[in-house]
Structure formats: C-alpha cells, structure tokens
mmCIF file of N, CA and C in Angstrom:
data_model
loop_
_atom_site.group_PDB
_atom_site.id
_atom_site.type_symbol
_atom_site.label_atom_id
_atom_site.label_comp_id
_atom_site.label_asym_id
_atom_site.label_seq_id
_atom_site.Cartn_x
_atom_site.Cartn_y
_atom_site.Cartn_z
ATOM 1 N N UNK A 1454 0.825 -1.193 0.000
ATOM 2 C CA UNK A 1454 0.000 0.000 0.000
ATOM 3 C C UNK A 1454 0.872 1.261 0.000
ATOM 4 N N UNK A 1455 1.865 1.295 0.876
ATOM 5 C CA UNK A 1455 2.778 2.438 0.914
ATOM 6 C C UNK A 1455 3.586 2.499 -0.375
ATOM 7 N N UNK A 1456 3.929 1.339 -0.896
ATOM 8 C CA UNK A 1456 4.699 1.281 -2.145
ATOM 9 C C UNK A 1456 3.892 1.872 -3.304
ATOM 10 N N UNK A 1457 2.605 1.529 -3.365
ATOM 11 C CA UNK A 1457 1.740 2.061 -4.420
ATOM 12 C C UNK A 1457 1.581 3.572 -4.282
ATOM 13 N N UNK A 1458 1.435 4.040 -3.058
ATOM 14 C CA UNK A 1458 1.317 5.483 -2.819
ATOM 15 C C UNK A 1458 2.611 6.189 -3.209
ATOM 16 N N UNK A 1459 3.736 5.552 -2.905
ATOM 17 C CA UNK A 1459 5.041 6.113 -3.286
ATOM 18 C C UNK A 1459 5.192 6.204 -4.785
ATOM 19 N N UNK A 1460 4.756 5.170 -5.485
ATOM 20 C CA UNK A 1460 4.837 5.177 -6.951
ATOM 21 C C UNK A 1460 3.929 6.262 -7.540
ATOM 22 N N UNK A 1461 2.735 6.384 -6.983
ATOM 23 C CA UNK A 1461 1.799 7.408 -7.461
ATOM 24 C C UNK A 1461 2.375 8.812 -7.206
ATOM 25 N N UNK A 1462 2.952 9.002 -6.044
ATOM 26 C CA UNK A 1462 3.575 10.283 -5.712
ATOM 27 C C UNK A 1462 4.723 10.578 -6.673
ATOM 28 N N UNK A 1463 5.551 9.559 -6.944
ATOM 29 C CA UNK A 1463 6.672 9.717 -7.879
ATOM 30 C C UNK A 1463 6.179 10.106 -9.268
ATOM 31 N N UNK A 1464 5.086 9.511 -9.697
ATOM 32 C CA UNK A 1464 4.512 9.861 -11.007
ATOM 33 C C UNK A 1464 4.068 11.323 -11.038
ATOM 34 N N UNK A 1465 3.489 11.784 -9.941
ATOM 35 C CA UNK A 1465 3.070 13.191 -9.876
ATOM 36 C C UNK A 1465 4.282 14.123 -9.932
ATOM 37 N N UNK A 1466 5.330 13.745 -9.236
ATOM 38 C CA UNK A 1466 6.552 14.556 -9.236
ATOM 39 C C UNK A 1466 7.187 14.544 -10.630
ATOM 40 N N UNK A 1467 7.226 13.372 -11.270
ATOM 41 C CA UNK A 1467 7.762 13.292 -12.637
ATOM 42 C C UNK A 1467 6.927 14.127 -13.599
ATOM 43 N N UNK A 1468 5.617 14.105 -13.424
ATOM 44 C CA UNK A 1468 4.743 14.938 -14.244
ATOM 45 C C UNK A 1468 5.047 16.416 -14.058
ATOM 46 N N UNK A 1469 5.267 16.807 -12.822
ATOM 47 C CA UNK A 1469 5.643 18.193 -12.527
ATOM 48 C C UNK A 1469 6.953 18.540 -13.226
ATOM 49 N N UNK A 1470 7.933 17.671 -13.118
ATOM 50 C CA UNK A 1470 9.227 17.928 -13.748
ATOM 51 C C UNK A 1470 9.083 18.042 -15.269
ATOM 52 N N UNK A 1471 8.251 17.204 -15.844
ATOM 53 C CA UNK A 1471 8.022 17.237 -17.294
ATOM 54 C C UNK A 1471 7.372 18.561 -17.709
ATOM 55 N N UNK A 1472 6.370 19.007 -16.951
ATOM 56 C CA UNK A 1472 5.699 20.277 -17.267
ATOM 57 C C UNK A 1472 6.669 21.459 -17.119
ATOM 58 N N UNK A 1473 7.540 21.381 -16.116
ATOM 59 C CA UNK A 1473 8.534 22.444 -15.921
ATOM 60 C C UNK A 1473 9.488 22.487 -17.108
ATOM 61 N N UNK A 1474 9.999 21.318 -17.505
ATOM 62 C CA UNK A 1474 10.930 21.270 -18.639
ATOM 63 C C UNK A 1474 10.285 21.815 -19.905
ATOM 64 N N UNK A 1475 9.032 21.460 -20.128
ATOM 65 C CA UNK A 1475 8.323 21.948 -21.311
ATOM 66 C C UNK A 1475 8.149 23.466 -21.240
ATOM 67 N N UNK A 1476 7.836 23.958 -20.059
ATOM 68 C CA UNK A 1476 7.626 25.394 -19.878
ATOM 69 C C UNK A 1476 8.924 26.187 -19.929
ATOM 70 N N UNK A 1477 10.040 25.519 -19.732
ATOM 71 C CA UNK A 1477 11.347 26.183 -19.811
ATOM 72 C C UNK A 1477 11.752 26.479 -21.254
ATOM 73 N N UNK A 1478 11.164 25.775 -22.211
ATOM 74 C CA UNK A 1478 11.588 25.928 -23.610
ATOM 75 C C UNK A 1478 11.532 27.373 -24.114
ATOM 76 N N UNK A 1479 10.448 28.127 -23.881
ATOM 77 C CA UNK A 1479 10.453 29.517 -24.357
ATOM 78 C C UNK A 1479 11.574 30.362 -23.740
ATOM 79 N N UNK A 1480 11.879 30.108 -22.475
ATOM 80 C CA UNK A 1480 12.956 30.849 -21.808
ATOM 81 C C UNK A 1480 14.292 30.456 -22.425
ATOM 82 N N UNK A 1481 14.480 29.155 -22.658
ATOM 83 C CA UNK A 1481 15.720 28.690 -23.280
ATOM 84 C C UNK A 1481 15.866 29.261 -24.693
ATOM 85 N N UNK A 1482 14.754 29.354 -25.399
ATOM 86 C CA UNK A 1482 14.783 29.935 -26.749
ATOM 87 C C UNK A 1482 15.197 31.413 -26.676
ATOM 88 N N UNK A 1483 14.643 32.117 -25.709
ATOM 89 C CA UNK A 1483 14.974 33.534 -25.533
ATOM 90 C C UNK A 1483 16.470 33.708 -25.250
ATOM 91 N N UNK A 1484 17.029 32.839 -24.433
ATOM 92 C CA UNK A 1484 18.462 32.891 -24.121
ATOM 93 C C UNK A 1484 19.281 32.594 -25.376
ATOM 94 N N UNK A 1485 18.851 31.590 -26.144
ATOM 95 C CA UNK A 1485 19.571 31.238 -27.371
ATOM 96 C C UNK A 1485 19.538 32.392 -28.374
ATOM 97 N N UNK A 1486 18.394 33.051 -28.478
ATOM 98 C CA UNK A 1486 18.285 34.203 -29.382
ATOM 99 C C UNK A 1486 19.172 35.354 -28.905
ATOM 100 N N UNK A 1487 19.215 35.545 -27.603
ATOM 101 C CA UNK A 1487 20.067 36.578 -27.023
ATOM 102 C C UNK A 1487 21.535 36.288 -27.344
ATOM 103 N N UNK A 1488 21.944 35.025 -27.168
ATOM 104 C CA UNK A 1488 23.324 34.628 -27.457
ATOM 105 C C UNK A 1488 23.639 34.866 -28.928
ATOM 106 N N UNK A 1489 22.734 34.489 -29.801
ATOM 107 C CA UNK A 1489 22.936 34.700 -31.234
ATOM 108 C C UNK A 1489 23.093 36.189 -31.552
ATOM 109 N N UNK A 1490 22.280 37.006 -30.904
ATOM 110 C CA UNK A 1490 22.386 38.444 -31.165
ATOM 111 C C UNK A 1490 23.723 39.009 -30.694
ATOM 112 N N UNK A 1491 24.334 38.360 -29.714
ATOM 113 C CA UNK A 1491 25.660 38.798 -29.249
ATOM 114 C C UNK A 1491 26.666 38.739 -30.400
ATOM 115 N N UNK A 1492 26.573 37.711 -31.219
ATOM 116 C CA UNK A 1492 27.483 37.564 -32.353
ATOM 117 C C UNK A 1492 27.179 38.587 -33.441
ATOM 118 N N UNK A 1493 25.906 38.932 -33.567
ATOM 119 C CA UNK A 1493 25.505 39.901 -34.599
ATOM 120 C C UNK A 1493 25.811 41.338 -34.198
ATOM 121 N N UNK A 1494 25.806 41.614 -32.898
ATOM 122 C CA UNK A 1494 25.965 42.993 -32.432
ATOM 123 C C UNK A 1494 27.393 43.351 -32.047
ATOM 124 N N UNK A 1495 28.232 42.345 -31.846
ATOM 125 C CA UNK A 1495 29.595 42.608 -31.399
ATOM 126 C C UNK A 1495 30.592 41.945 -32.335
ATOM 127 N N UNK A 1496 31.701 42.610 -32.503
ATOM 128 C CA UNK A 1496 32.743 42.072 -33.392
ATOM 129 C C UNK A 1496 33.937 41.545 -32.609
ATOM 130 N N UNK A 1497 34.134 42.083 -31.438
ATOM 131 C CA UNK A 1497 35.294 41.716 -30.637
ATOM 132 C C UNK A 1497 34.946 40.546 -29.707
ATOM 133 N N UNK A 1498 35.845 39.574 -29.603
ATOM 134 C CA UNK A 1498 35.552 38.358 -28.840
ATOM 135 C C UNK A 1498 35.222 38.637 -27.377
ATOM 136 N N UNK A 1499 35.900 39.592 -26.761
ATOM 137 C CA UNK A 1499 35.613 39.868 -25.345
ATOM 138 C C UNK A 1499 34.206 40.448 -25.180
ATOM 139 N N UNK A 1500 33.808 41.292 -26.107
ATOM 140 C CA UNK A 1500 32.453 41.867 -26.050
ATOM 141 C C UNK A 1500 31.406 40.782 -26.284
ATOM 142 N N UNK A 1501 31.698 39.877 -27.214
ATOM 143 C CA UNK A 1501 30.767 38.773 -27.486
ATOM 144 C C UNK A 1501 30.620 37.910 -26.230
ATOM 145 N N UNK A 1502 31.732 37.584 -25.589
ATOM 146 C CA UNK A 1502 31.690 36.728 -24.403
ATOM 147 C C UNK A 1502 30.978 37.399 -23.231
ATOM 148 N N UNK A 1503 31.202 38.691 -23.042
ATOM 149 C CA UNK A 1503 30.496 39.425 -21.980
ATOM 150 C C UNK A 1503 28.993 39.414 -22.247
ATOM 151 N N UNK A 1504 28.634 39.633 -23.484
ATOM 152 C CA UNK A 1504 27.230 39.634 -23.882
ATOM 153 C C UNK A 1504 26.595 38.266 -23.613
ATOM 154 N N UNK A 1505 27.298 37.206 -23.983
ATOM 155 C CA UNK A 1505 26.798 35.846 -23.767
ATOM 156 C C UNK A 1505 26.598 35.583 -22.275
ATOM 157 N N UNK A 1506 27.552 36.014 -21.466
ATOM 158 C CA UNK A 1506 27.435 35.838 -20.015
ATOM 159 C C UNK A 1506 26.199 36.552 -19.471
ATOM 160 N N UNK A 1507 25.917 37.742 -19.985
ATOM 161 C CA UNK A 1507 24.717 38.470 -19.551
ATOM 162 C C UNK A 1507 23.458 37.689 -19.937
ATOM 163 N N UNK A 1508 23.448 37.154 -21.138
ATOM 164 C CA UNK A 1508 22.294 36.370 -21.594
ATOM 165 C C UNK A 1508 22.069 35.156 -20.698
ATOM 166 N N UNK A 1509 23.137 34.492 -20.363
ATOM 167 C CA UNK A 1509 23.034 33.240 -19.616
ATOM 168 C C UNK A 1509 22.835 33.444 -18.116
ATOM 169 N N UNK A 1510 23.190 34.594 -17.603
ATOM 170 C CA UNK A 1510 23.102 34.788 -16.148
ATOM 171 C C UNK A 1510 21.661 34.745 -15.657
ATOM 172 N N UNK A 1511 20.728 35.293 -16.423
ATOM 173 C CA UNK A 1511 19.329 35.251 -15.977
ATOM 174 C C UNK A 1511 18.809 33.815 -15.983
ATOM 175 N N UNK A 1512 19.263 33.030 -16.952
ATOM 176 C CA UNK A 1512 18.852 31.622 -17.012
ATOM 177 C C UNK A 1512 19.420 30.856 -15.829
ATOM 178 N N UNK A 1513 20.645 31.144 -15.450
ATOM 179 C CA UNK A 1513 21.253 30.466 -14.303
ATOM 180 C C UNK A 1513 20.503 30.805 -13.019
ATOM 181 N N UNK A 1514 20.136 32.063 -12.873
ATOM 182 C CA UNK A 1514 19.372 32.489 -11.701
ATOM 183 C C UNK A 1514 18.020 31.783 -11.670
ATOM 184 N N UNK A 1515 17.382 31.718 -12.822
ATOM 185 C CA UNK A 1515 16.092 31.037 -12.918
ATOM 186 C C UNK A 1515 16.227 29.559 -12.575
ATOM 187 N N UNK A 1516 17.238 28.906 -13.119
ATOM 188 C CA UNK A 1516 17.439 27.480 -12.849
ATOM 189 C C UNK A 1516 17.690 27.225 -11.364
ATOM 190 N N UNK A 1517 18.422 28.114 -10.717
ATOM 191 C CA UNK A 1517 18.672 27.967 -9.282
ATOM 192 C C UNK A 1517 17.364 28.102 -8.497
ATOM 193 N N UNK A 1518 16.518 29.043 -8.899
ATOM 194 C CA UNK A 1518 15.235 29.225 -8.226
ATOM 195 C C UNK A 1518 14.337 28.011 -8.415
ATOM 196 N N UNK A 1519 14.303 27.484 -9.633
ATOM 197 C CA UNK A 1519 13.505 26.293 -9.924
ATOM 198 C C UNK A 1519 14.019 25.107 -9.108
ATOM 199 N N UNK A 1520 15.323 24.963 -9.049
ATOM 200 C CA UNK A 1520 15.927 23.865 -8.294
ATOM 201 C C UNK A 1520 15.608 23.991 -6.806
ATOM 202 N N UNK A 1521 15.668 25.190 -6.284
ATOM 203 C CA UNK A 1521 15.355 25.417 -4.865
ATOM 204 C C UNK A 1521 13.916 25.017 -4.569
ATOM 205 N N UNK A 1522 13.006 25.404 -5.456
ATOM 206 C CA UNK A 1522 11.596 25.033 -5.279
ATOM 207 C C UNK A 1522 11.426 23.523 -5.311
ATOM 208 N N UNK A 1523 12.052 22.877 -6.271
ATOM 209 C CA UNK A 1523 11.932 21.423 -6.408
ATOM 210 C C UNK A 1523 12.531 20.704 -5.200
ATOM 211 N N UNK A 1524 13.638 21.209 -4.712
ATOM 212 C CA UNK A 1524 14.285 20.576 -3.562
ATOM 213 C C UNK A 1524 13.463 20.719 -2.293
ATOM 214 N N UNK A 1525 12.648 21.762 -2.205
ATOM 215 C CA UNK A 1525 11.840 21.935 -0.992
ATOM 216 C C UNK A 1525 10.884 20.762 -0.815
ATOM 217 N N UNK A 1526 10.349 20.244 -1.915
ATOM 218 C CA UNK A 1526 9.473 19.080 -1.844
ATOM 219 C C UNK A 1526 10.259 17.851 -1.382
ATOM 220 N N UNK A 1527 11.391 17.644 -1.982
ATOM 221 C CA UNK A 1527 12.236 16.500 -1.633
ATOM 222 C C UNK A 1527 12.666 16.569 -0.164
ATOM 223 N N UNK A 1528 13.064 17.750 0.284
ATOM 224 C CA UNK A 1528 13.505 17.913 1.667
ATOM 225 C C UNK A 1528 12.354 17.659 2.645
ATOM 226 N N UNK A 1529 11.175 18.084 2.279
ATOM 227 C CA UNK A 1529 10.016 17.881 3.136
ATOM 228 C C UNK A 1529 9.746 16.398 3.343
ATOM 229 N N UNK A 1530 9.764 15.636 2.259
ATOM 230 C CA UNK A 1530 9.520 14.192 2.348
ATOM 231 C C UNK A 1530 10.648 13.518 3.130
ATOM 232 N N UNK A 1531 11.882 13.871 2.832
ATOM 233 C CA UNK A 1531 13.019 13.257 3.527
ATOM 234 C C UNK A 1531 13.010 13.556 5.025
ATOM 235 N N UNK A 1532 12.676 14.784 5.390
ATOM 236 C CA UNK A 1532 12.642 15.151 6.811
ATOM 237 C C UNK A 1532 11.559 14.350 7.533
ATOM 238 N N UNK A 1533 10.435 14.190 6.887
ATOM 239 C CA UNK A 1533 9.351 13.405 7.482
ATOM 240 C C UNK A 1533 9.782 11.951 7.662
ATOM 241 N N UNK A 1534 10.389 11.387 6.633
ATOM 242 C CA UNK A 1534 10.840 9.993 6.706
ATOM 243 C C UNK A 1534 11.913 9.806 7.782
ATOM 244 N N UNK A 1535 12.838 10.735 7.865
ATOM 245 C CA UNK A 1535 13.898 10.635 8.872
ATOM 246 C C UNK A 1535 13.327 10.735 10.275
ATOM 247 N N UNK A 1536 12.356 11.610 10.439
ATOM 248 C CA UNK A 1536 11.706 11.750 11.736
ATOM 249 C C UNK A 1536 10.998 10.448 12.116
ATOM 250 N N UNK A 1537 10.323 9.865 11.152
ATOM 251 C CA UNK A 1537 9.629 8.594 11.366
ATOM 252 C C UNK A 1537 10.621 7.497 11.748
ATOM 253 N N UNK A 1538 11.702 7.407 11.003
ATOM 254 C CA UNK A 1538 12.717 6.385 11.285
ATOM 255 C C UNK A 1538 13.330 6.582 12.669
ATOM 256 N N UNK A 1539 13.634 7.812 13.013
ATOM 257 C CA UNK A 1539 14.215 8.095 14.336
ATOM 258 C C UNK A 1539 13.246 7.707 15.451
ATOM 259 N N UNK A 1540 11.976 7.979 15.233
ATOM 260 C CA UNK A 1540 10.968 7.673 16.242
ATOM 261 C C UNK A 1540 10.785 6.164 16.413
ATOM 262 N N UNK A 1541 10.879 5.425 15.295
ATOM 263 C CA UNK A 1541 10.625 3.984 15.346
ATOM 264 C C UNK A 1541 11.873 3.138 15.625
ATOM 265 N N UNK A 1542 13.040 3.739 15.514
ATOM 266 C CA UNK A 1542 14.285 2.985 15.684
ATOM 267 C C UNK A 1542 14.361 2.246 17.029
ATOM 268 N N UNK A 1543 14.080 2.889 18.164
ATOM 269 C CA UNK A 1543 14.157 2.158 19.440
ATOM 270 C C UNK A 1543 13.180 0.975 19.489
ATOM 271 N N UNK A 1544 11.994 1.186 18.918
ATOM 272 C CA UNK A 1544 11.001 0.107 18.895
ATOM 273 C C UNK A 1544 11.462 -1.036 17.992
ATOM 274 N N UNK A 1545 12.169 -0.708 16.926
ATOM 275 C CA UNK A 1545 12.660 -1.727 16.001
ATOM 276 C C UNK A 1545 13.702 -2.605 16.690
ATOM 277 N N UNK A 1546 14.539 -1.997 17.489
ATOM 278 C CA UNK A 1546 15.542 -2.786 18.223
ATOM 279 C C UNK A 1546 14.849 -3.750 19.201
ATOM 280 N N UNK A 1547 13.824 -3.242 19.864
ATOM 281 C CA UNK A 1547 13.089 -4.076 20.824
ATOM 282 C C UNK A 1547 12.305 -5.189 20.129
ATOM 283 N N UNK A 1548 11.898 -4.948 18.887
ATOM 284 C CA UNK A 1548 11.042 -5.901 18.171
ATOM 285 C C UNK A 1548 11.827 -7.015 17.491
ATOM 286 N N UNK A 1549 13.131 -6.898 17.432
ATOM 287 C CA UNK A 1549 13.931 -7.903 16.733
ATOM 288 C C UNK A 1549 13.678 -9.294 17.310
ATOM 289 N N UNK A 1550 13.396 -10.214 16.382
ATOM 290 C CA UNK A 1550 13.162 -11.585 16.797
ATOM 291 C C UNK A 1550 11.724 -11.861 17.206
ATOM 292 N N UNK A 1551 10.907 -10.838 17.250
ATOM 293 C CA UNK A 1551 9.492 -10.995 17.608
ATOM 294 C C UNK A 1551 8.649 -10.699 16.359
ATOM 295 N N UNK A 1552 8.212 -11.738 15.652
ATOM 296 C CA UNK A 1552 7.498 -11.539 14.384
ATOM 297 C C UNK A 1552 6.249 -10.662 14.499
ATOM 298 N N UNK A 1553 5.502 -10.789 15.579
ATOM 299 C CA UNK A 1553 4.292 -9.971 15.754
ATOM 300 C C UNK A 1553 4.658 -8.491 15.906
ATOM 301 N N UNK A 1554 5.659 -8.238 16.743
ATOM 302 C CA UNK A 1554 6.099 -6.847 16.961
ATOM 303 C C UNK A 1554 6.707 -6.269 15.676
ATOM 304 N N UNK A 1555 7.456 -7.092 14.949
ATOM 305 C CA UNK A 1555 8.038 -6.626 13.676
ATOM 306 C C UNK A 1555 6.951 -6.298 12.669
ATOM 307 N N UNK A 1556 5.926 -7.145 12.595
ATOM 308 C CA UNK A 1556 4.812 -6.904 11.660
ATOM 309 C C UNK A 1556 4.069 -5.627 12.038
ATOM 310 N N UNK A 1557 3.836 -5.437 13.339
ATOM 311 C CA UNK A 1557 3.146 -4.229 13.803
ATOM 312 C C UNK A 1557 3.971 -2.985 13.478
ATOM 313 N N UNK A 1558 5.270 -3.075 13.673
ATOM 314 C CA UNK A 1558 6.161 -1.955 13.409
ATOM 315 C C UNK A 1558 6.226 -1.640 11.910
ATOM 316 N N UNK A 1559 6.253 -2.694 11.114
ATOM 317 C CA UNK A 1559 6.262 -2.498 9.659
ATOM 318 C C UNK A 1559 4.994 -1.774 9.217
ATOM 319 N N UNK A 1560 3.880 -2.181 9.799
ATOM 320 C CA UNK A 1560 2.602 -1.546 9.480
ATOM 321 C C UNK A 1560 2.621 -0.067 9.890
ATOM 322 N N UNK A 1561 3.163 0.195 11.064
ATOM 323 C CA UNK A 1561 3.253 1.575 11.555
ATOM 324 C C UNK A 1561 4.182 2.408 10.670
ATOM 325 N N UNK A 1562 5.277 1.788 10.236
ATOM 326 C CA UNK A 1562 6.211 2.493 9.355
ATOM 327 C C UNK A 1562 5.531 2.832 8.025
ATOM 328 N N UNK A 1563 4.827 1.865 7.446
ATOM 329 C CA UNK A 1563 4.134 2.108 6.178
ATOM 330 C C UNK A 1563 3.075 3.198 6.320
ATOM 331 N N UNK A 1564 2.360 3.185 7.438
ATOM 332 C CA UNK A 1564 1.360 4.232 7.686
ATOM 333 C C UNK A 1564 2.048 5.596 7.803
ATOM 334 N N UNK A 1565 3.208 5.608 8.427
ATOM 335 C CA UNK A 1565 3.967 6.859 8.553
ATOM 336 C C UNK A 1565 4.441 7.370 7.204
ATOM 337 N N UNK A 1566 4.900 6.463 6.355
ATOM 338 C CA UNK A 1566 5.334 6.852 5.010
ATOM 339 C C UNK A 1566 4.154 7.424 4.234
ATOM 340 N N UNK A 1567 3.010 6.782 4.373
ATOM 341 C CA UNK A 1567 1.795 7.279 3.697
ATOM 342 C C UNK A 1567 1.462 8.699 4.187
ATOM 343 N N UNK A 1568 1.643 8.919 5.478
ATOM 344 C CA UNK A 1568 1.383 10.244 6.045
ATOM 345 C C UNK A 1568 2.361 11.272 5.467
ATOM 346 N N UNK A 1569 3.633 10.876 5.347
ATOM 347 C CA UNK A 1569 4.653 11.774 4.778
ATOM 348 C C UNK A 1569 4.262 12.178 3.355
ATOM 349 N N UNK A 1570 3.830 11.196 2.592
ATOM 350 C CA UNK A 1570 3.426 11.461 1.201
ATOM 351 C C UNK A 1570 2.185 12.344 1.179
ATOM 352 N N UNK A 1571 1.218 12.021 2.033
ATOM 353 C CA UNK A 1571 -0.023 12.804 2.074
ATOM 354 C C UNK A 1571 0.241 14.255 2.471
ATOM 355 N N UNK A 1572 1.215 14.459 3.341
ATOM 356 C CA UNK A 1572 1.561 15.825 3.757
ATOM 357 C C UNK A 1572 2.288 16.580 2.649
ATOM 358 N N UNK A 1573 3.078 15.874 1.860
ATOM 359 C CA UNK A 1573 3.872 16.525 0.817
ATOM 360 C C UNK A 1573 3.075 16.761 -0.468
ATOM 361 N N UNK A 1574 2.105 15.917 -0.724
ATOM 362 C CA UNK A 1574 1.373 15.981 -1.990
ATOM 363 C C UNK A 1574 0.752 17.351 -2.285
ATOM 364 N N UNK A 1575 0.145 18.020 -1.295
ATOM 365 C CA UNK A 1575 -0.428 19.343 -1.586
ATOM 366 C C UNK A 1575 0.622 20.389 -1.977
ATOM 367 N N UNK A 1576 1.881 20.087 -1.688
ATOM 368 C CA UNK A 1576 2.951 21.025 -2.056
ATOM 369 C C UNK A 1576 3.175 21.060 -3.570
ATOM 370 N N UNK A 1577 2.845 19.967 -4.264
ATOM 371 C CA UNK A 1577 3.137 19.874 -5.696
ATOM 372 C C UNK A 1577 2.479 21.011 -6.483
ATOM 373 N N UNK A 1578 1.157 21.225 -6.370
ATOM 374 C CA UNK A 1578 0.571 22.334 -7.129
ATOM 375 C C UNK A 1578 1.078 23.710 -6.679
ATOM 376 N N UNK A 1579 1.394 23.837 -5.395
ATOM 377 C CA UNK A 1579 1.917 25.113 -4.894
ATOM 378 C C UNK A 1579 3.287 25.404 -5.508
ATOM 379 N N UNK A 1580 4.126 24.388 -5.533
ATOM 380 C CA UNK A 1580 5.461 24.540 -6.120
ATOM 381 C C UNK A 1580 5.344 24.827 -7.608
ATOM 382 N N UNK A 1581 4.466 24.094 -8.275
ATOM 383 C CA UNK A 1581 4.278 24.311 -9.710
ATOM 384 C C UNK A 1581 3.819 25.737 -9.991
ATOM 385 N N UNK A 1582 2.917 26.221 -9.194
ATOM 386 C CA UNK A 1582 2.422 27.587 -9.372
ATOM 387 C C UNK A 1582 3.550 28.610 -9.219
ATOM 388 N N UNK A 1583 4.372 28.436 -8.196
ATOM 389 C CA UNK A 1583 5.481 29.380 -7.990
ATOM 390 C C UNK A 1583 6.501 29.293 -9.128
ATOM 391 N N UNK A 1584 6.787 28.076 -9.591
ATOM 392 C CA UNK A 1584 7.748 27.910 -10.681
ATOM 393 C C UNK A 1584 7.203 28.515 -11.968
ATOM 394 N N UNK A 1585 5.940 28.279 -12.266
ATOM 395 C CA UNK A 1585 5.349 28.828 -13.489
ATOM 396 C C UNK A 1585 5.345 30.353 -13.450
ATOM 397 N N UNK A 1586 5.146 30.905 -12.274
ATOM 398 C CA UNK A 1586 5.216 32.365 -12.118
ATOM 399 C C UNK A 1586 6.633 32.862 -12.434
ATOM 400 N N UNK A 1587 7.625 32.157 -11.923
ATOM 401 C CA UNK A 1587 9.022 32.512 -12.207
ATOM 402 C C UNK A 1587 9.306 32.440 -13.706
ATOM 403 N N UNK A 1588 8.805 31.382 -14.346
ATOM 404 C CA UNK A 1588 9.038 31.202 -15.783
ATOM 405 C C UNK A 1588 8.380 32.310 -16.594
ATOM 406 N N UNK A 1589 7.174 32.708 -16.172
ATOM 407 C CA UNK A 1589 6.492 33.802 -16.873
ATOM 408 C C UNK A 1589 7.289 35.104 -16.773
ATOM 409 N N UNK A 1590 7.842 35.336 -15.598
ATOM 410 C CA UNK A 1590 8.631 36.553 -15.379
ATOM 411 C C UNK A 1590 9.874 36.587 -16.263
ATOM 412 N N UNK A 1591 10.381 35.411 -16.645
ATOM 413 C CA UNK A 1591 11.609 35.336 -17.432
ATOM 414 C C UNK A 1591 11.368 35.114 -18.926
ATOM 415 N N UNK A 1592 10.102 34.958 -19.331
ATOM 416 C CA UNK A 1592 9.903 34.713 -20.767
ATOM 417 C C UNK A 1592 9.539 35.977 -21.511
#
C-alpha cells in the first residue's frame, strides 16, 4: 500500500518535472536568441563573451530558483521519513526476533510513510504555481 502510494507520488513529481521542462523551452529559446544576437551585435571576442554571459546569467538564476523550489518538496519528504525512522528505531531494536512486533512496526512504518506522502502531496501544485510564475517573469 505504501509502495503504491510512493509510486503514485513519484509519477506526480515526474509529471511536474516534465511540465517544468516543457515550460522552460520559451525561456531557453529567448536565451539562445540573445546569445545569437551577441554575435551579430559585437565584433570583438571579449564583447561577445560578456554579452553571452549576460544572456546566460538570468537563465542560471532562474534554474537555481527552480531547483530550490523542487528541492523543498524532496527535503520535506526526507525530513518526514527521517523523523519517522528516528521515532521507530528504538522500537525496532526491541522488536527484533518478535514476528508480531516486527509486523506491527512495519505496518506503523508504512502508515507513517503514507502520512509523509499525504503531507507533501499538496505542495506539488503550490510549487508548480510558484515555478510557473518565475518562468512567466523570465519569458
């Protein structure tokens, strides 16, 4: 059950990443056009390179912002999982060799993972909205 929820969550995250990549294309095109214009507007190599750096710097800033947003989701899930593991670790040591206690603990762990996913899932549309806003500002 937790495995299926994890797979479904992963599919949603992959879908988000796919939509972001698709939405990045106009921005990437704008950067490529800017770089091309650097060659048309400048004759000296240092001027061309400075121009190219200016074109690419906004894209780098945008990519860092997108990455930060994406990592916030990952960090949220990881922090929840680590908290769950830390909380259950003492019980796991006590349950070793006791099949009933191990089964109960496994069930509790899976329920905790499901909770972590359920808590993180609403973040996906929020993150997407913020990223799309950033992309609009840069296109």
